Amino acid sequence: MRAYRSSDPLGAATAQIKREIPTTINAPLFRSLIERLAEDQRWVILDLGVARPQILALLNRCRCRLDIADLADAVHTLIDVGDSVCLANLAEALLPAQRPEPTDIVFCWDFLNYLERGALTALMASIAVRCRPGAYVHALIVYSERLMQQRPGQFAPIDEGHLLNLSTSEPVRTAPCYSPEDLRLCMPEYTIERVRLLSNGMQEYLFRL
């Protein structure tokens, strides 16, 4: 595997829920993607998070290229200014440059929760032009809880089917709690392939371009 590397979030504290240790969640749709990577072909993967050693170790056994976007410290710059052209330019600036080899899989982790609707549309449209038709997009959406962490991108894989929430801080930021219909409207280039409710109250999504 070859890896390539190519931000404070919006909102205010509204409540406090105590968390002391990292939590582990079973992620069956993430597992389905990792199992697909075992197929004998080359894959191109875009990760919106940082280059965590856990994901590097997991993908090291596969024939793939990993592009790292590292949006955690920059996602707050993608605000919904009401100008689609401006939003498109902001989204382009956050992502790795387009390459001749299109992307097959995108790991969004929990980043989509930290974007307003217009910004979400702009970012996913910019990602779509980097992907081949039929590409997979994996995302974690806050669903049953009102609050989420102040900072995105705190998830890392433990193995093929389990994710670890590395954040031990208290959830203090109001979550948008996007519904499937919200996501369909904000991401018209994509269809919802599968969705699962996880034990931590998030919904795990697998989209197809």
Short mmCIF file of C-alpha atoms in Angstrom, two decimals:
data_model
loop_
_atom_site.label_atom_id
_atom_site.label_comp_id
_atom_site.label_asym_id
_atom_site.label_seq_id
_atom_site.Cartn_x
_atom_site.Cartn_y
_atom_site.Cartn_z
CA MET A 1 0.00 0.00 0.00
CA ARG A 2 1.10 3.55 -0.79
CA ALA A 3 -0.29 6.42 1.31
CA TYR A 4 -0.43 10.10 0.36
CA ARG A 5 -1.32 13.09 2.52
CA SER A 6 -2.98 16.02 0.64
CA SER A 7 -10.29 21.87 10.98
CA ASP A 8 -12.38 24.58 15.32
CA PRO A 9 -15.74 23.02 14.37
CA LEU A 10 -18.95 25.02 14.30
CA GLY A 11 -21.32 25.10 17.26
CA ALA A 12 -21.30 25.71 20.97
CA ALA A 13 -21.49 23.64 24.13
CA THR A 14 -25.05 22.85 25.16
CA ALA A 15 -24.74 20.05 27.73
CA GLN A 16 -22.31 17.59 29.24
CA ILE A 17 -22.33 13.79 29.31
CA LYS A 18 -19.43 12.14 31.07
CA ARG A 19 -17.19 9.77 29.07
CA GLU A 20 -14.11 8.31 30.69
CA ILE A 21 -12.72 5.64 28.38
CA PRO A 22 -12.70 5.04 24.62
CA THR A 23 -15.67 3.00 23.41
CA THR A 24 -15.72 0.20 20.84
CA ILE A 25 -18.54 -0.36 18.35
CA ASN A 26 -19.33 -3.21 16.01
CA ALA A 27 -19.44 -1.82 12.45
CA PRO A 28 -20.76 -4.48 10.03
CA LEU A 29 -20.80 -2.21 6.96
CA PHE A 30 -17.18 -1.22 7.55
CA ARG A 31 -16.41 -4.94 7.78
CA SER A 32 -18.11 -5.55 4.43
CA LEU A 33 -15.83 -2.99 2.78
CA ILE A 34 -12.66 -4.39 4.31
CA GLU A 35 -13.66 -7.89 3.20
CA ARG A 36 -14.17 -6.54 -0.31
CA LEU A 37 -10.60 -5.22 -0.28
CA ALA A 38 -9.39 -8.82 -0.10
CA GLU A 39 -10.43 -9.26 -3.73
CA ASP A 40 -7.46 -9.55 -6.06
CA GLN A 41 -7.47 -6.08 -7.59
CA ARG A 42 -6.03 -2.66 -6.89
CA TRP A 43 -8.14 -0.20 -4.87
CA VAL A 44 -7.89 3.56 -4.45
CA ILE A 45 -9.13 4.81 -1.07
CA LEU A 46 -9.80 8.35 0.14
CA ASP A 47 -9.72 8.84 3.92
CA LEU A 48 -11.13 12.16 5.21
CA GLY A 49 -9.33 11.68 8.52
CA VAL A 50 -5.71 11.56 9.58
CA ALA A 51 -3.23 8.82 8.70
CA ARG A 52 -3.85 6.72 11.80
CA PRO A 53 -1.57 3.68 12.29
CA GLN A 54 -4.62 1.46 12.76
CA ILE A 55 -6.00 2.10 9.27
CA LEU A 56 -2.53 1.89 7.73
CA ALA A 57 -1.98 -1.51 9.35
CA LEU A 58 -5.40 -2.74 8.27
CA LEU A 59 -4.86 -1.72 4.64
CA ASN A 60 -1.25 -2.81 4.43
CA ARG A 61 -2.32 -6.32 3.43
CA CYS A 62 -4.31 -4.99 0.43
CA ARG A 63 -3.29 -3.79 -3.02
CA CYS A 64 -4.33 -0.18 -2.65
CA ARG A 65 -3.40 3.46 -2.64
CA LEU A 66 -4.54 5.55 0.31
CA ASP A 67 -5.10 9.30 -0.08
CA ILE A 68 -5.35 11.23 3.20
CA ALA A 69 -7.47 14.40 3.32
CA ASP A 70 -6.97 15.16 7.06
CA LEU A 71 -10.01 17.46 7.40
CA ALA A 72 -10.23 17.62 11.21
CA ASP A 73 -8.52 21.00 11.50
CA ALA A 74 -10.03 22.49 8.34
CA VAL A 75 -13.64 21.32 8.16
CA HIS A 76 -14.79 24.47 10.02
CA THR A 77 -13.69 26.54 7.01
CA LEU A 78 -16.31 24.87 4.81
CA ILE A 79 -19.27 26.97 5.95
CA ASP A 80 -22.55 27.38 4.09
CA VAL A 81 -22.16 30.89 2.66
CA GLY A 82 -25.14 30.52 0.33
CA ASP A 83 -22.96 30.67 -2.78
CA SER A 84 -22.64 27.29 -4.51
CA VAL A 85 -19.59 28.33 -6.56
CA CYS A 86 -17.76 29.56 -3.46
CA LEU A 87 -18.66 26.38 -1.58
CA ALA A 88 -17.43 24.25 -4.46
CA ASN A 89 -14.09 26.09 -4.44
CA LEU A 90 -13.77 25.69 -0.67
CA ALA A 91 -14.48 21.97 -0.93
CA GLU A 92 -11.93 21.52 -3.71
CA ALA A 93 -9.28 23.24 -1.60
CA LEU A 94 -9.80 20.75 1.24
CA LEU A 95 -9.38 17.57 -0.82
CA PRO A 96 -6.30 15.97 -2.38
CA ALA A 97 -5.76 16.88 -6.02
CA GLN A 98 -7.59 14.81 -8.61
CA ARG A 99 -5.50 11.97 -10.02
CA PRO A 100 -5.88 9.95 -13.22
CA GLU A 101 -6.72 6.89 -11.11
CA PRO A 102 -10.25 7.37 -9.67
CA THR A 103 -11.25 6.55 -6.10
CA ASP A 104 -13.06 3.30 -5.25
CA ILE A 105 -13.80 3.74 -1.52
CA VAL A 106 -14.22 6.81 0.72
CA PHE A 107 -14.01 6.70 4.52
CA CYS A 108 -15.95 9.70 5.87
CA TRP A 109 -15.97 8.55 9.52
CA ASP A 110 -18.11 11.12 11.40
CA PHE A 111 -17.13 14.21 9.37
CA LEU A 112 -20.51 14.68 7.67
CA ASN A 113 -22.10 15.52 11.04
CA TYR A 114 -19.94 18.65 11.23
CA LEU A 115 -21.16 20.20 7.97
CA GLU A 116 -24.21 22.32 7.28
CA ARG A 117 -26.40 21.11 4.44
CA GLY A 118 -24.94 23.29 1.67
CA ALA A 119 -21.39 22.49 2.74
CA LEU A 120 -22.22 18.79 2.91
CA THR A 121 -23.54 18.90 -0.65
CA ALA A 122 -20.45 20.75 -1.90
CA LEU A 123 -17.96 18.40 -0.26
CA MET A 124 -19.68 15.21 -1.44
CA ALA A 125 -20.00 16.62 -4.99
CA SER A 126 -16.26 17.32 -5.04
CA ILE A 127 -15.60 13.80 -3.79
CA ALA A 128 -17.91 12.36 -6.46
CA VAL A 129 -15.82 13.78 -9.32
CA ARG A 130 -12.79 11.95 -7.88
CA CYS A 131 -14.59 8.59 -7.80
CA ARG A 132 -15.35 5.94 -10.36
CA PRO A 133 -19.04 5.04 -10.94
CA GLY A 134 -20.19 2.59 -8.28
CA ALA A 135 -17.66 3.77 -5.68
CA TYR A 136 -18.49 3.09 -2.03
CA VAL A 137 -18.74 5.76 0.68
CA HIS A 138 -18.79 4.80 4.36
CA ALA A 139 -20.03 7.25 7.00
CA LEU A 140 -21.12 7.40 10.65
CA ILE A 141 -24.10 9.68 11.35
CA VAL A 142 -25.19 10.78 14.83
CA TYR A 143 -28.81 9.69 15.03
CA SER A 144 -30.34 8.99 18.44
CA GLU A 145 -28.26 11.38 20.58
CA ARG A 146 -28.63 15.17 20.65
CA LEU A 147 -24.96 15.80 21.30
CA MET A 148 -21.66 14.87 19.67
CA GLN A 149 -17.96 15.52 20.22
CA GLN A 150 -16.63 19.01 19.60
CA ARG A 151 -14.01 17.68 17.19
CA PRO A 152 -14.58 15.21 14.33
CA GLY A 153 -12.43 12.34 13.16
CA GLN A 154 -11.92 10.45 16.41
CA PHE A 155 -12.70 6.97 15.07
CA ALA A 156 -10.12 4.30 14.21
CA PRO A 157 -10.47 0.62 13.28
CA ILE A 158 -9.46 -2.04 15.77
CA ASP A 159 -9.89 -4.81 13.21
CA GLU A 160 -11.98 -5.53 10.13
CA GLY A 161 -15.32 -5.06 11.89
CA HIS A 162 -14.80 -2.93 14.99
CA LEU A 163 -14.19 0.80 15.40
CA LEU A 164 -12.78 2.59 18.42
CA ASN A 165 -13.96 6.07 19.41
CA LEU A 166 -10.67 7.55 20.57
CA SER A 167 -12.23 10.64 22.15
CA THR A 168 -12.67 10.60 25.92
CA SER A 169 -14.05 14.15 26.08
CA GLU A 170 -17.67 14.89 26.87
CA PRO A 171 -20.12 15.33 23.98
CA VAL A 172 -20.85 19.04 24.06
CA ARG A 173 -21.94 20.05 20.56
CA THR A 174 -25.45 19.87 19.14
CA ALA A 175 -25.72 17.17 16.47
CA PRO A 176 -27.71 17.77 13.27
CA CYS A 177 -29.09 14.19 13.41
CA TYR A 178 -29.39 13.91 9.63
CA SER A 179 -32.10 11.51 8.51
CA PRO A 180 -31.81 9.25 5.45
CA GLU A 181 -34.00 11.69 3.54
CA ASP A 182 -31.77 14.61 4.56
CA LEU A 183 -28.75 12.76 3.22
CA ARG A 184 -30.49 11.85 -0.04
CA LEU A 185 -31.30 15.53 -0.63
CA CYS A 186 -27.79 16.71 0.31
CA MET A 187 -26.02 13.98 -1.67
CA PRO A 188 -27.96 13.56 -4.93
CA GLU A 189 -25.04 11.82 -6.67
CA TYR A 190 -25.25 8.92 -4.19
CA THR A 191 -27.74 6.22 -3.26
CA ILE A 192 -28.03 4.60 0.16
CA GLU A 193 -26.87 1.02 -0.29
CA ARG A 194 -27.29 -0.05 3.35
CA VAL A 195 -27.79 1.55 6.76
CA ARG A 196 -27.44 0.07 10.24
CA LEU A 197 -28.18 1.44 13.71
CA LEU A 198 -25.11 0.88 15.91
CA SER A 199 -24.92 0.28 19.64
CA ASN A 200 -23.64 3.81 20.32
CA GLY A 201 -26.73 5.40 18.75
CA MET A 202 -25.05 6.30 15.45
CA GLN A 203 -26.23 5.10 12.08
CA GLU A 204 -23.64 3.43 9.88
CA TYR A 205 -24.16 4.20 6.19
CA LEU A 206 -22.84 2.65 3.03
CA PHE A 207 -23.49 4.84 -0.03
CA ARG A 208 -22.87 4.10 -3.73
CA LEU A 209 -22.00 6.69 -6.35
#
